[in-house]
Amino acid sequence: MAMYDNTNTVEKSFDLSYISEHLIQAQWAEFIELKKVITELAIKKNAPISILDIGIGNARIPKHLCGVKEIWDVVGEYDGTDNAMACVDISNKNIAELHIQNKVTAHFFEATNLDKWQKKYDLVITTWFTAGNFYPDNFSFENYKNSVQRLDLSKNEKFETIFSAAYNLLNPGGELVLGACYLDNESTRQKQEESYNKMGMTVITDAQDSFTATKEGFWSQRFTKEKLYSYLHFAAPEKIIITPLDTYNYAMQVRIKK
């Protein structure tokens, strides 16, 4: 089951009254940086660009992009995928209400199958900490809290499978952008727990873990820069640009150039 397949969870995840101020500000910080990337790519291409959004959620990114004519004019095509039908339904509703069906399409699709996706793009993105949502298939949300053994995330095969495939979908000169990733430190861990508690969830991880998970099936990994370079081994280190999204070591944007 996808993290967002529960209707109550979906509503709380996109309702700002349930979301912490740190998460809300991270949304806007990554959006500002994303607009810069889109503009750079469009100027370099001298034409509108194509975008693939992995984990489109409620279509938040195209909703705000289309509200800025100068940005929307340089977006030629926008595909979004999500593995939760509840999110695809919300996206399609918002896309229809915004009258942007001519550019934007939401697809029900599992990101682990991106190697089978048939199109190429100038920009592939995943936003709002989605890059940290990919956990091992055998992870037990029911039993982990009482387990003596902690999960070793020196490697994350699902992360590497998804984003190496995403990188292969880029046109020459394109970019893969992880819009916001949690930085791995104690302060961020506590902020993650506060966010999940605010949504009424039960946290099942502790300070020994480099991720925060809940009994309800939510999972958010934190990253060091070194771990990201290791996970993104398919790209040369000089092609990876890491940008802080705040002044308090909470989140960062990662750009991987083709």
Short mmCIF file of C-alpha atoms in Angstrom, two decimals:
data_model
loop_
_atom_site.label_atom_id
_atom_site.label_comp_id
_atom_site.label_asym_id
_atom_site.label_seq_id
_atom_site.Cartn_x
_atom_site.Cartn_y
_atom_site.Cartn_z
CA MET A 1 0.00 0.00 0.00
CA ALA A 2 1.23 3.52 -0.83
CA MET A 3 1.77 6.00 1.98
CA TYR A 4 -1.05 8.19 0.72
CA ASP A 5 -3.68 5.53 0.06
CA ASN A 6 -5.52 6.36 3.29
CA THR A 7 -8.05 9.15 2.67
CA ASN A 8 -7.69 10.63 6.15
CA THR A 9 -3.89 10.71 5.82
CA VAL A 10 -4.09 12.32 2.38
CA GLU A 11 -6.35 15.08 3.68
CA LYS A 12 -4.10 15.83 6.65
CA SER A 13 -0.94 15.72 4.53
CA PHE A 14 -2.20 18.46 2.22
CA ASP A 15 -4.12 20.49 4.84
CA LEU A 16 -1.83 23.29 6.02
CA SER A 17 -3.50 23.34 9.44
CA TYR A 18 -1.87 19.94 10.13
CA ILE A 19 1.54 20.82 8.68
CA SER A 20 4.39 22.31 10.69
CA GLU A 21 5.80 25.73 9.87
CA HIS A 22 9.16 24.17 8.99
CA LEU A 23 7.49 21.98 6.35
CA ILE A 24 5.45 24.85 4.93
CA GLN A 25 8.53 27.05 4.58
CA ALA A 26 10.47 24.18 3.01
CA GLN A 27 7.73 23.97 0.37
CA TRP A 28 8.26 27.56 -0.64
CA ALA A 29 12.04 27.43 -0.40
CA GLU A 30 12.22 24.47 -2.79
CA PHE A 31 9.69 26.13 -5.10
CA ILE A 32 11.80 29.29 -5.39
CA GLU A 33 14.88 27.21 -6.24
CA LEU A 34 12.86 25.12 -8.71
CA LYS A 35 11.77 28.23 -10.61
CA LYS A 36 15.44 29.14 -11.02
CA VAL A 37 16.22 25.69 -12.47
CA ILE A 38 13.28 25.86 -14.90
CA THR A 39 14.34 29.31 -16.08
CA GLU A 40 17.98 28.25 -16.54
CA LEU A 41 17.02 25.20 -18.57
CA ALA A 42 14.56 27.13 -20.75
CA ILE A 43 17.15 29.82 -21.49
CA LYS A 44 19.74 27.15 -22.35
CA LYS A 45 17.30 25.30 -24.60
CA ASN A 46 15.81 28.53 -26.03
CA ALA A 47 12.44 26.78 -25.99
CA PRO A 48 9.80 25.53 -23.51
CA ILE A 49 10.96 22.53 -21.48
CA SER A 50 9.38 19.19 -20.62
CA ILE A 51 9.03 18.12 -16.97
CA LEU A 52 8.37 14.82 -15.20
CA ASP A 53 7.24 15.07 -11.57
CA ILE A 54 7.76 11.88 -9.53
CA GLY A 55 5.15 11.94 -6.76
CA ILE A 56 2.88 14.69 -8.03
CA GLY A 57 0.75 14.56 -4.85
CA ASN A 58 -2.03 17.13 -5.16
CA ALA A 59 -0.44 18.86 -8.19
CA ARG A 60 0.95 21.61 -5.94
CA ILE A 61 3.91 22.38 -8.19
CA PRO A 62 2.03 22.87 -11.49
CA LYS A 63 -0.68 24.76 -9.57
CA HIS A 64 1.81 27.39 -8.46
CA LEU A 65 3.88 27.35 -11.65
CA CYS A 66 0.84 28.12 -13.79
CA GLY A 67 0.10 31.14 -11.60
CA VAL A 68 3.29 32.83 -12.82
CA LYS A 69 2.98 33.54 -16.55
CA GLU A 70 6.69 34.15 -17.03
CA ILE A 71 7.44 30.65 -15.72
CA TRP A 72 4.44 28.83 -17.18
CA ASP A 73 5.19 30.10 -20.66
CA VAL A 74 8.51 28.20 -20.63
CA VAL A 75 6.91 24.92 -19.51
CA GLY A 76 5.85 23.01 -22.61
CA GLU A 77 4.75 19.70 -21.10
CA TYR A 78 4.30 18.48 -17.52
CA ASP A 79 3.76 14.81 -16.65
CA GLY A 80 3.27 13.71 -13.06
CA THR A 81 3.26 10.22 -11.57
CA ASP A 82 2.01 8.91 -8.23
CA ASN A 83 1.61 5.42 -6.80
CA ALA A 84 -1.43 6.47 -4.73
CA MET A 85 -4.69 6.66 -6.65
CA ALA A 86 -6.02 9.09 -4.04
CA CYS A 87 -3.29 11.55 -5.04
CA VAL A 88 -3.89 11.06 -8.76
CA ASP A 89 -7.59 11.78 -8.21
CA ILE A 90 -6.84 14.98 -6.28
CA SER A 91 -4.32 16.05 -8.92
CA ASN A 92 -6.76 15.48 -11.77
CA LYS A 93 -9.42 17.48 -9.94
CA ASN A 94 -7.03 20.40 -9.39
CA ILE A 95 -5.68 20.20 -12.94
CA ALA A 96 -9.23 20.39 -14.32
CA GLU A 97 -10.16 23.31 -12.06
CA LEU A 98 -7.06 25.20 -13.16
CA HIS A 99 -7.76 24.43 -16.85
CA ILE A 100 -4.18 23.26 -17.46
CA GLN A 101 -4.97 19.87 -19.00
CA ASN A 102 -3.32 21.07 -22.21
CA LYS A 103 0.06 20.81 -20.47
CA VAL A 104 -0.37 18.71 -17.33
CA THR A 105 -1.22 15.01 -17.00
CA ALA A 106 -1.27 12.91 -13.82
CA HIS A 107 -0.49 9.20 -14.17
CA PHE A 108 -1.08 6.33 -11.73
CA PHE A 109 2.36 4.77 -11.82
CA GLU A 110 4.87 3.10 -9.51
CA ALA A 111 8.22 4.92 -9.50
CA THR A 112 10.18 1.67 -9.23
CA ASN A 113 9.06 0.98 -12.82
CA LEU A 114 10.56 4.16 -14.28
CA ASP A 115 12.96 2.07 -16.34
CA LYS A 116 9.88 1.18 -18.43
CA TRP A 117 8.78 4.82 -18.96
CA GLN A 118 8.96 5.63 -22.65
CA LYS A 119 9.49 9.43 -22.77
CA LYS A 120 12.48 11.72 -22.24
CA TYR A 121 12.46 15.05 -20.40
CA ASP A 122 14.51 18.19 -19.90
CA LEU A 123 13.79 18.15 -16.17
CA VAL A 124 12.81 15.35 -13.79
CA ILE A 125 11.81 16.42 -10.29
CA THR A 126 10.63 15.01 -7.02
CA THR A 127 9.56 17.52 -4.38
CA TRP A 128 8.73 18.07 -0.73
CA PHE A 129 10.89 15.30 0.75
CA THR A 130 9.53 12.56 -1.55
CA ALA A 131 13.11 11.44 -2.22
CA GLY A 132 13.24 10.20 1.36
CA ASN A 133 10.00 8.20 1.18
CA PHE A 134 11.40 5.08 -0.49
CA TYR A 135 11.77 2.34 2.11
CA PRO A 136 12.64 -1.38 1.73
CA ASP A 137 9.69 -3.58 0.78
CA ASN A 138 10.31 -5.85 3.76
CA PHE A 139 10.29 -3.06 6.36
CA SER A 140 7.87 -3.89 9.18
CA PHE A 141 5.94 -0.85 10.39
CA GLU A 142 4.18 -3.13 12.90
CA ASN A 143 7.27 -4.59 14.56
CA TYR A 144 10.13 -2.13 14.07
CA LYS A 145 9.61 -0.15 17.29
CA ASN A 146 10.30 -3.22 19.42
CA SER A 147 13.06 -4.61 17.24
CA VAL A 148 16.58 -4.74 18.66
CA GLN A 149 18.18 -4.52 15.21
CA ARG A 150 18.22 -1.08 13.55
CA LEU A 151 17.87 -0.70 9.78
CA ASP A 152 21.15 -0.20 7.94
CA LEU A 153 20.73 2.50 5.27
CA SER A 154 24.31 2.62 4.07
CA LYS A 155 22.58 1.54 0.86
CA ASN A 156 19.01 2.14 -0.28
CA GLU A 157 18.34 -0.03 -3.33
CA LYS A 158 14.90 1.42 -4.00
CA PHE A 159 16.22 5.00 -3.96
CA GLU A 160 19.04 4.06 -6.32
CA THR A 161 16.73 2.11 -8.65
CA ILE A 162 14.26 4.98 -8.94
CA PHE A 163 16.68 7.84 -9.40
CA SER A 164 19.14 6.08 -11.67
CA ALA A 165 16.16 5.31 -13.93
CA ALA A 166 14.98 8.93 -13.61
CA TYR A 167 18.45 10.14 -14.60
CA ASN A 168 18.30 7.96 -17.69
CA LEU A 169 15.06 9.70 -18.72
CA LEU A 170 16.85 13.03 -19.13
CA ASN A 171 17.57 14.63 -22.45
CA PRO A 172 21.21 15.72 -22.96
CA GLY A 173 21.81 18.79 -20.80
CA GLY A 174 18.81 18.01 -18.61
CA GLU A 175 18.61 17.87 -14.83
CA LEU A 176 17.26 15.63 -12.09
CA VAL A 177 16.19 17.69 -9.06
CA LEU A 178 15.44 16.36 -5.59
CA GLY A 179 13.50 19.40 -4.46
CA ALA A 180 13.87 18.98 -0.70
CA CYS A 181 15.78 16.40 1.32
CA TYR A 182 15.98 16.29 5.10
CA LEU A 183 19.46 16.82 6.55
CA ASP A 184 20.46 14.08 8.96
CA ASN A 185 20.86 15.65 12.41
CA GLU A 186 19.13 15.51 15.78
CA SER A 187 17.31 18.83 15.35
CA THR A 188 15.74 17.70 12.07
CA ARG A 189 14.79 14.35 13.57
CA GLN A 190 12.91 16.10 16.34
CA LYS A 191 11.15 18.35 13.84
CA GLN A 192 10.08 15.29 11.83
CA GLU A 193 8.61 13.70 14.95
CA GLU A 194 6.77 16.92 15.81
CA SER A 195 5.27 17.00 12.31
CA TYR A 196 3.99 13.43 12.49
CA ASN A 197 2.66 13.95 16.01
CA LYS A 198 0.76 17.00 14.78
CA MET A 199 -0.97 14.77 12.22
CA GLY A 200 -1.95 12.35 15.00
CA MET A 201 0.53 9.63 14.05
CA THR A 202 2.62 7.34 16.28
CA VAL A 203 6.39 7.49 15.71
CA ILE A 204 8.14 4.09 15.80
CA THR A 205 11.77 5.22 15.35
CA ASP A 206 14.29 6.93 17.62
CA ALA A 207 17.65 8.73 17.66
CA GLN A 208 19.49 5.59 16.51
CA ASP A 209 17.75 5.75 13.12
CA SER A 210 18.56 7.96 10.12
CA PHE A 211 14.87 8.03 9.19
CA THR A 212 11.59 8.69 10.93
CA ALA A 213 8.67 6.30 10.46
CA THR A 214 5.19 5.95 11.94
CA LYS A 215 2.91 3.06 12.79
CA GLU A 216 0.53 4.40 10.14
CA GLY A 217 3.02 3.66 7.36
CA PHE A 218 4.82 6.97 6.85
CA TRP A 219 8.56 7.03 6.30
CA SER A 220 11.00 9.95 5.83
CA GLN A 221 14.73 9.39 5.47
CA ARG A 222 17.33 11.99 6.42
CA PHE A 223 20.55 12.35 4.43
CA THR A 224 24.12 13.44 4.90
CA LYS A 225 25.83 14.90 1.85
CA GLU A 226 28.17 11.92 1.86
CA LYS A 227 25.26 9.48 1.76
CA LEU A 228 23.65 11.34 -1.14
CA TYR A 229 26.89 11.20 -3.15
CA SER A 230 27.02 7.46 -2.44
CA TYR A 231 23.38 6.87 -3.46
CA LEU A 232 23.82 9.02 -6.59
CA HIS A 233 26.84 7.03 -7.78
CA PHE A 234 25.46 6.98 -11.34
CA ALA A 235 26.36 10.67 -11.72
CA ALA A 236 29.83 12.21 -11.53
CA PRO A 237 30.30 14.16 -8.28
CA GLU A 238 30.98 17.39 -10.18
CA LYS A 239 27.50 17.06 -11.73
CA ILE A 240 25.83 17.20 -8.30
CA ILE A 241 24.97 20.56 -6.73
CA ILE A 242 23.63 20.75 -3.17
CA THR A 243 21.86 23.95 -2.04
CA PRO A 244 20.70 24.66 1.54
CA LEU A 245 17.01 25.60 1.73
CA ASP A 246 17.30 27.33 5.11
CA THR A 247 19.78 28.66 7.66
CA TYR A 248 19.21 25.98 10.31
CA ASN A 249 20.32 22.71 8.63
CA TYR A 250 16.82 21.33 8.04
CA ALA A 251 16.56 20.77 4.29
CA MET A 252 18.56 20.90 1.07
CA GLN A 253 17.91 20.81 -2.66
CA VAL A 254 19.94 18.44 -4.85
CA ARG A 255 20.51 19.08 -8.55
CA ILE A 256 22.04 16.33 -10.70
CA LYS A 257 23.07 17.51 -14.15
CA LYS A 258 23.17 15.21 -17.18
#
